[in-house]
Amino acid sequence: MSQTMATQDERQPPVVGDRHVDPHFYPEGIAFLDGQYLPMSQAKISVLDWGFLHSDATYDTVHVWNGRFFRLDLHLDRFFGGLEKLRMKIPFDRDGVTEILHNCVALSGHRAAYVEMLCTRGASPTFSRDPRQAVNRFMAFAVPFGSVANAEQLQRGLHVAISDKVRIPPASIDPAIKNYHWLDLVRGLYDAYDRGAETALILDFNGNVAEGPGFNVFCVKDGKLSTPSIGVLPGITRRTVFDLCAETGLAATATDVSIAALREAVEVFITSTAGGIMPVTVIDGAPVADGKVGPITSRLKALYWQKHDDPAWSSQVNYP
């Protein structure tokens, strides 16, 4: 044994630090946590939080565009519905959460922002495995707006692959509760990457198309729109498409969408708060129709962004 190597008895235990030095980088933004507004880099949760250990959390994401929240009331409806179904409680009502979200955006200064409200089960002071002993934690943050599709993809359409991975069935987890159970979606993403695609769609338990990582999907044929109805998050942008179709006289239906039906569509697009209405022009390496963004997709996309300035659909952020 080397003389320079200390024996087990001679070794000193490492020093316990009085604070964490974080080597990572974070987007510019403001978070709300435990009654405090903080830079994003200072927003932390415990490794003992059930949200981290068990993905026991619910959340919702709304975006701000040109200094205005879009359809915030619908996002609040879904968030508070998730809290009730998961038996979580937060010390704020709708008006309180609305004020916090507005403050996060206003303090960040972002005119285009991705804004999230979330609640974790929290942690038990005794590390109890009884969820009733955990103290629920509410958080919120605002960071720069981001999209599922980048500028190039929005222009020429996304290239999507259909994975054989199956979305968690609604009998296990109610898809109306927005959650962080994404391992099925992430596995689908890697299937897509392996096949040279940019994102993925995965299946429901009946083998029909369900949804993708953070987005719903629509297909168009014979001038009619359809979107999967089973095992999918009832997205706010998805609902907005139905509202826009009602305004413009287009027929839209939530129903089973088979893989064959998706491949035979003349137009396909995906919908998300992170990006809005985004065209798909290639599925499993084959073009959708002529491989170009279709007229109905373009029409709905333009109308969608026009609605962001409509006071009936949006609300102004009061910046300092």
Short mmCIF file of C-alpha atoms in Angstrom, two decimals:
data_model
loop_
_atom_site.label_atom_id
_atom_site.label_comp_id
_atom_site.label_asym_id
_atom_site.label_seq_id
_atom_site.Cartn_x
_atom_site.Cartn_y
_atom_site.Cartn_z
CA MET A 1 0.00 0.00 0.00
CA SER A 2 1.32 3.46 -0.88
CA GLN A 3 2.60 5.47 2.04
CA THR A 4 0.75 8.49 0.66
CA MET A 5 -2.59 6.70 0.79
CA ALA A 6 -4.41 7.36 4.03
CA THR A 7 -5.82 4.43 5.95
CA GLN A 8 -9.56 4.17 6.50
CA ASP A 9 -9.16 5.37 10.08
CA GLU A 10 -7.08 8.40 9.03
CA ARG A 11 -9.52 9.67 6.39
CA GLN A 12 -11.59 12.68 7.31
CA PRO A 13 -15.27 12.87 6.30
CA PRO A 14 -16.11 15.46 3.64
CA VAL A 15 -17.22 18.89 4.71
CA VAL A 16 -20.97 19.50 4.71
CA GLY A 17 -21.67 22.71 2.82
CA ASP A 18 -23.99 25.37 4.16
CA ARG A 19 -25.48 26.01 0.70
CA HIS A 20 -25.66 24.44 -2.72
CA VAL A 21 -23.44 25.79 -5.49
CA ASP A 22 -25.39 25.22 -8.71
CA PRO A 23 -23.19 24.77 -11.82
CA HIS A 24 -26.11 24.76 -14.24
CA PHE A 25 -27.57 27.53 -16.39
CA TYR A 26 -31.20 28.60 -16.56
CA PRO A 27 -33.29 30.76 -18.89
CA GLU A 28 -33.94 34.33 -17.86
CA GLY A 29 -37.16 34.58 -15.92
CA ILE A 30 -38.91 34.97 -12.61
CA ALA A 31 -40.32 32.26 -10.35
CA PHE A 32 -42.69 32.33 -7.38
CA LEU A 33 -41.98 29.89 -4.57
CA ASP A 34 -42.91 29.90 -0.89
CA GLY A 35 -44.24 33.44 -1.05
CA GLN A 36 -41.14 34.83 -2.77
CA TYR A 37 -40.42 36.10 -6.28
CA LEU A 38 -36.99 34.84 -7.34
CA PRO A 39 -34.72 34.60 -10.38
CA MET A 40 -35.25 31.26 -12.13
CA SER A 41 -31.80 30.09 -11.03
CA GLN A 42 -32.91 30.32 -7.38
CA ALA A 43 -36.16 28.35 -7.70
CA LYS A 44 -35.52 24.95 -6.06
CA ILE A 45 -37.42 22.01 -4.62
CA SER A 46 -36.25 19.32 -2.22
CA VAL A 47 -35.07 15.95 -3.56
CA LEU A 48 -37.54 14.50 -1.03
CA ASP A 49 -40.50 16.18 -2.74
CA TRP A 50 -43.02 13.63 -4.04
CA GLY A 51 -43.22 15.65 -7.25
CA PHE A 52 -39.62 14.64 -7.93
CA LEU A 53 -39.60 11.18 -6.36
CA HIS A 54 -42.97 9.96 -7.65
CA SER A 55 -44.01 12.44 -10.34
CA ASP A 56 -46.85 13.31 -7.95
CA ALA A 57 -47.75 16.73 -9.28
CA THR A 58 -50.07 18.63 -11.56
CA TYR A 59 -49.43 21.75 -13.56
CA ASP A 60 -50.64 23.92 -16.36
CA THR A 61 -48.91 26.10 -18.90
CA VAL A 62 -50.23 29.27 -20.48
CA HIS A 63 -48.42 31.58 -22.84
CA VAL A 64 -48.08 35.32 -23.18
CA TRP A 65 -47.83 36.84 -26.66
CA ASN A 66 -47.33 40.56 -27.34
CA GLY A 67 -47.74 41.19 -23.63
CA ARG A 68 -51.08 39.39 -23.35
CA PHE A 69 -52.08 36.10 -21.72
CA PHE A 70 -53.98 33.82 -24.11
CA ARG A 71 -57.05 31.98 -22.77
CA LEU A 72 -55.80 32.11 -19.18
CA ASP A 73 -59.24 31.28 -17.73
CA LEU A 74 -59.28 27.90 -19.49
CA HIS A 75 -55.83 27.04 -18.16
CA LEU A 76 -56.91 27.99 -14.63
CA ASP A 77 -60.01 25.80 -14.98
CA ARG A 78 -57.85 22.79 -15.85
CA PHE A 79 -55.26 23.49 -13.15
CA PHE A 80 -57.80 23.80 -10.34
CA GLY A 81 -59.63 20.74 -11.68
CA GLY A 82 -56.39 18.76 -11.45
CA LEU A 83 -55.80 19.95 -7.88
CA GLU A 84 -59.26 18.76 -6.86
CA LYS A 85 -58.90 15.36 -8.50
CA LEU A 86 -55.48 14.78 -6.91
CA ARG A 87 -56.70 16.03 -3.50
CA MET A 88 -54.15 18.81 -3.38
CA LYS A 89 -54.67 22.21 -1.80
CA ILE A 90 -52.90 25.50 -2.33
CA PRO A 91 -53.24 28.71 -0.28
CA PHE A 92 -54.46 30.72 -3.28
CA ASP A 93 -57.76 31.03 -5.12
CA ARG A 94 -58.08 31.74 -8.85
CA ASP A 95 -57.59 35.47 -8.37
CA GLY A 96 -54.51 34.83 -6.25
CA VAL A 97 -52.94 32.51 -8.84
CA THR A 98 -53.81 34.97 -11.61
CA GLU A 99 -52.03 37.76 -9.73
CA ILE A 100 -48.94 35.60 -9.18
CA LEU A 101 -48.74 34.64 -12.86
CA HIS A 102 -49.12 38.26 -13.93
CA ASN A 103 -46.42 39.29 -11.45
CA CYS A 104 -44.00 36.63 -12.73
CA VAL A 105 -44.41 37.88 -16.29
CA ALA A 106 -44.33 41.57 -15.39
CA LEU A 107 -41.21 41.17 -13.24
CA SER A 108 -39.51 39.12 -15.95
CA GLY A 109 -40.22 41.77 -18.57
CA HIS A 110 -40.94 39.10 -21.20
CA ARG A 111 -43.47 40.14 -23.85
CA ALA A 112 -43.57 36.56 -25.16
CA ALA A 113 -43.46 34.06 -22.34
CA TYR A 114 -44.03 30.45 -21.35
CA VAL A 115 -45.77 30.62 -17.98
CA GLU A 116 -46.31 27.65 -15.71
CA MET A 117 -48.28 27.09 -12.52
CA LEU A 118 -47.68 23.84 -10.67
CA CYS A 119 -48.33 22.03 -7.44
CA THR A 120 -46.35 19.08 -6.10
CA ARG A 121 -47.47 16.72 -3.39
CA GLY A 122 -44.56 18.13 -1.40
CA ALA A 123 -42.64 16.34 1.30
CA SER A 124 -43.41 14.98 4.74
CA PRO A 125 -41.30 16.34 7.62
CA THR A 126 -40.80 12.71 8.74
CA PHE A 127 -40.37 11.25 5.21
CA SER A 128 -43.67 9.44 5.68
CA ARG A 129 -44.93 7.36 2.76
CA ASP A 130 -48.47 8.51 3.49
CA PRO A 131 -49.35 11.21 0.91
CA ARG A 132 -51.72 12.77 3.43
CA GLN A 133 -48.70 13.74 5.52
CA ALA A 134 -47.06 15.71 2.71
CA VAL A 135 -47.26 19.49 2.60
CA ASN A 136 -48.39 20.50 -0.91
CA ARG A 137 -46.24 23.14 -2.64
CA PHE A 138 -47.40 25.68 -5.20
CA MET A 139 -44.95 27.25 -7.63
CA ALA A 140 -45.07 29.37 -10.76
CA PHE A 141 -42.62 30.79 -13.24
CA ALA A 142 -42.27 32.79 -16.46
CA VAL A 143 -39.48 32.18 -18.98
CA PRO A 144 -39.08 33.15 -22.66
CA PHE A 145 -41.66 31.65 -25.01
CA GLY A 146 -40.65 28.38 -26.63
CA SER A 147 -42.23 26.26 -29.34
CA VAL A 148 -42.43 22.54 -30.10
CA ALA A 149 -41.45 23.47 -33.67
CA ASN A 150 -38.66 25.85 -34.60
CA ALA A 151 -38.96 28.59 -37.26
CA GLU A 152 -37.88 26.33 -40.12
CA GLN A 153 -40.25 23.54 -39.08
CA LEU A 154 -43.15 25.99 -38.77
CA GLN A 155 -42.47 27.12 -42.34
CA ARG A 156 -42.07 23.75 -44.09
CA GLY A 157 -43.86 21.45 -41.65
CA LEU A 158 -42.67 18.96 -39.07
CA HIS A 159 -41.41 15.47 -39.86
CA VAL A 160 -43.15 13.04 -37.52
CA ALA A 161 -42.80 9.32 -36.85
CA ILE A 162 -45.51 7.12 -35.33
CA SER A 163 -44.09 5.06 -32.48
CA ASP A 164 -45.59 1.80 -31.26
CA LYS A 165 -45.29 3.01 -27.66
CA VAL A 166 -48.67 3.17 -25.88
CA ARG A 167 -49.89 6.21 -23.94
CA ILE A 168 -50.78 5.59 -20.29
CA PRO A 169 -54.46 4.54 -20.39
CA PRO A 170 -57.09 6.85 -18.83
CA ALA A 171 -58.12 4.09 -16.41
CA SER A 172 -54.69 4.51 -14.84
CA ILE A 173 -54.24 8.27 -15.02
CA ASP A 174 -56.99 10.70 -15.98
CA PRO A 175 -55.55 12.54 -19.03
CA ALA A 176 -57.56 15.63 -18.05
CA ILE A 177 -55.09 16.03 -15.17
CA LYS A 178 -52.03 17.61 -16.70
CA ASN A 179 -49.07 15.65 -15.34
CA TYR A 180 -45.38 14.86 -15.69
CA HIS A 181 -45.74 11.15 -16.56
CA TRP A 182 -43.72 11.36 -19.77
CA LEU A 183 -41.67 8.17 -20.00
CA ASP A 184 -43.97 6.73 -22.68
CA LEU A 185 -43.68 9.98 -24.63
CA VAL A 186 -39.92 10.19 -24.22
CA ARG A 187 -39.49 6.61 -25.42
CA GLY A 188 -41.61 7.52 -28.43
CA LEU A 189 -39.35 10.50 -29.09
CA TYR A 190 -36.28 8.31 -29.21
CA ASP A 191 -38.07 5.99 -31.63
CA ALA A 192 -38.66 9.03 -33.84
CA TYR A 193 -35.07 10.26 -33.59
CA ASP A 194 -33.78 6.80 -34.49
CA ARG A 195 -35.85 6.98 -37.68
CA GLY A 196 -34.70 10.46 -38.66
CA ALA A 197 -37.90 12.26 -37.60
CA GLU A 198 -38.19 15.39 -35.49
CA THR A 199 -40.93 14.38 -33.09
CA ALA A 200 -43.29 11.50 -32.36
CA LEU A 201 -46.87 10.40 -32.06
CA ILE A 202 -47.69 7.44 -29.85
CA LEU A 203 -50.72 5.16 -29.71
CA ASP A 204 -53.68 4.60 -27.43
CA PHE A 205 -54.45 1.19 -25.92
CA ASN A 206 -56.55 0.26 -28.96
CA GLY A 207 -53.71 0.88 -31.41
CA ASN A 208 -55.06 4.19 -32.68
CA VAL A 209 -53.09 7.43 -32.75
CA ALA A 210 -53.14 9.26 -29.41
CA GLU A 211 -50.85 12.27 -29.00
CA GLY A 212 -47.24 13.42 -28.89
CA PRO A 213 -44.88 14.92 -26.31
CA GLY A 214 -46.84 17.97 -25.23
CA PHE A 215 -49.20 18.20 -28.20
CA ASN A 216 -52.44 16.96 -29.74
CA VAL A 217 -52.81 16.07 -33.42
CA PHE A 218 -55.45 16.85 -36.07
CA CYS A 219 -55.90 15.46 -39.56
CA VAL A 220 -57.93 16.86 -42.45
CA LYS A 221 -59.71 14.93 -45.19
CA ASP A 222 -62.61 15.92 -47.41
CA GLY A 223 -62.61 19.33 -45.72
CA LYS A 224 -63.34 17.83 -42.30
CA LEU A 225 -61.07 17.77 -39.24
CA SER A 226 -60.67 14.91 -36.79
CA THR A 227 -58.57 14.48 -33.68
CA PRO A 228 -58.06 11.54 -31.30
CA SER A 229 -60.60 11.33 -28.50
CA ILE A 230 -59.29 8.60 -26.14
CA GLY A 231 -56.38 8.77 -23.73
CA VAL A 232 -55.29 12.28 -24.69
CA LEU A 233 -54.92 15.53 -22.82
CA PRO A 234 -57.87 17.80 -23.72
CA GLY A 235 -55.48 20.56 -24.74
CA ILE A 236 -56.45 24.22 -24.63
CA THR A 237 -55.08 24.77 -28.13
CA ARG A 238 -57.00 21.66 -29.24
CA ARG A 239 -60.17 23.24 -27.83
CA THR A 240 -59.26 26.51 -29.53
CA VAL A 241 -59.18 24.71 -32.89
CA PHE A 242 -62.73 23.48 -32.24
CA ASP A 243 -63.77 27.05 -31.37
CA LEU A 244 -62.14 28.43 -34.51
CA CYS A 245 -63.80 25.75 -36.63
CA ALA A 246 -67.19 26.65 -35.17
CA GLU A 247 -66.56 30.30 -36.09
CA THR A 248 -65.51 29.51 -39.64
CA GLY A 249 -67.99 26.74 -40.45
CA LEU A 250 -65.50 23.88 -40.53
CA ALA A 251 -66.54 20.45 -39.25
CA ALA A 252 -64.31 19.07 -36.48
CA THR A 253 -64.79 15.83 -34.57
CA ALA A 254 -63.04 14.07 -31.70
CA THR A 255 -62.99 10.38 -32.62
CA ASP A 256 -60.74 7.37 -33.13
CA VAL A 257 -57.94 8.18 -35.58
CA SER A 258 -56.26 5.08 -36.98
CA ILE A 259 -52.68 5.06 -38.22
CA ALA A 260 -54.02 4.50 -41.73
CA ALA A 261 -56.39 7.48 -41.45
CA LEU A 262 -53.55 9.74 -40.37
CA ARG A 263 -51.35 8.61 -43.26
CA GLU A 264 -54.20 9.10 -45.74
CA ALA A 265 -55.01 12.63 -44.58
CA VAL A 266 -54.49 15.56 -46.95
CA GLU A 267 -53.39 17.82 -44.09
CA VAL A 268 -52.03 17.12 -40.61
CA PHE A 269 -51.12 19.55 -37.86
CA ILE A 270 -50.33 19.46 -34.17
CA THR A 271 -51.47 21.83 -31.43
CA SER A 272 -49.82 23.03 -28.24
CA THR A 273 -49.62 26.07 -26.01
CA ALA A 274 -45.92 25.83 -26.86
CA GLY A 275 -46.23 26.78 -30.50
CA GLY A 276 -49.94 27.01 -31.34
CA ILE A 277 -51.02 25.32 -34.60
CA MET A 278 -48.01 23.66 -36.25
CA PRO A 279 -48.08 21.88 -39.63
CA VAL A 280 -46.92 18.31 -40.25
CA THR A 281 -45.80 17.52 -43.80
CA VAL A 282 -43.98 14.18 -43.43
CA ILE A 283 -45.16 11.08 -41.54
CA ASP A 284 -42.91 8.01 -41.28
CA GLY A 285 -40.77 9.34 -44.12
CA ALA A 286 -43.66 9.82 -46.55
CA PRO A 287 -45.14 13.22 -47.50
CA VAL A 288 -48.59 14.23 -46.33
CA ALA A 289 -50.44 14.73 -49.63
CA ASP A 290 -48.09 16.91 -51.73
CA GLY A 291 -45.75 17.49 -48.80
CA LYS A 292 -46.71 21.16 -48.45
CA VAL A 293 -48.52 23.02 -45.67
CA GLY A 294 -52.24 22.81 -46.46
CA PRO A 295 -54.74 25.68 -46.85
CA ILE A 296 -56.93 24.75 -43.85
CA THR A 297 -53.89 24.50 -41.59
CA SER A 298 -52.64 27.88 -42.82
CA ARG A 299 -56.06 29.48 -42.40
CA LEU A 300 -56.53 28.22 -38.84
CA LYS A 301 -52.97 29.10 -37.89
CA ALA A 302 -53.41 32.70 -39.06
CA LEU A 303 -56.74 33.06 -37.26
CA TYR A 304 -55.28 31.53 -34.10
CA TRP A 305 -52.60 34.21 -33.85
CA GLN A 306 -55.06 36.98 -34.71
CA LYS A 307 -57.13 35.97 -31.68
CA HIS A 308 -54.21 36.83 -29.39
CA ASP A 309 -55.12 40.51 -29.68
CA ASP A 310 -58.83 39.91 -29.06
CA PRO A 311 -59.86 40.96 -25.50
CA ALA A 312 -62.44 38.14 -25.48
CA TRP A 313 -59.59 35.62 -25.81
CA SER A 314 -56.70 37.37 -24.07
CA SER A 315 -55.77 39.65 -21.16
CA GLN A 316 -53.14 42.35 -20.85
CA VAL A 317 -50.11 42.03 -18.56
CA ASN A 318 -49.46 45.19 -16.55
CA TYR A 319 -45.72 45.72 -16.81
CA PRO A 320 -43.95 48.09 -14.41
#
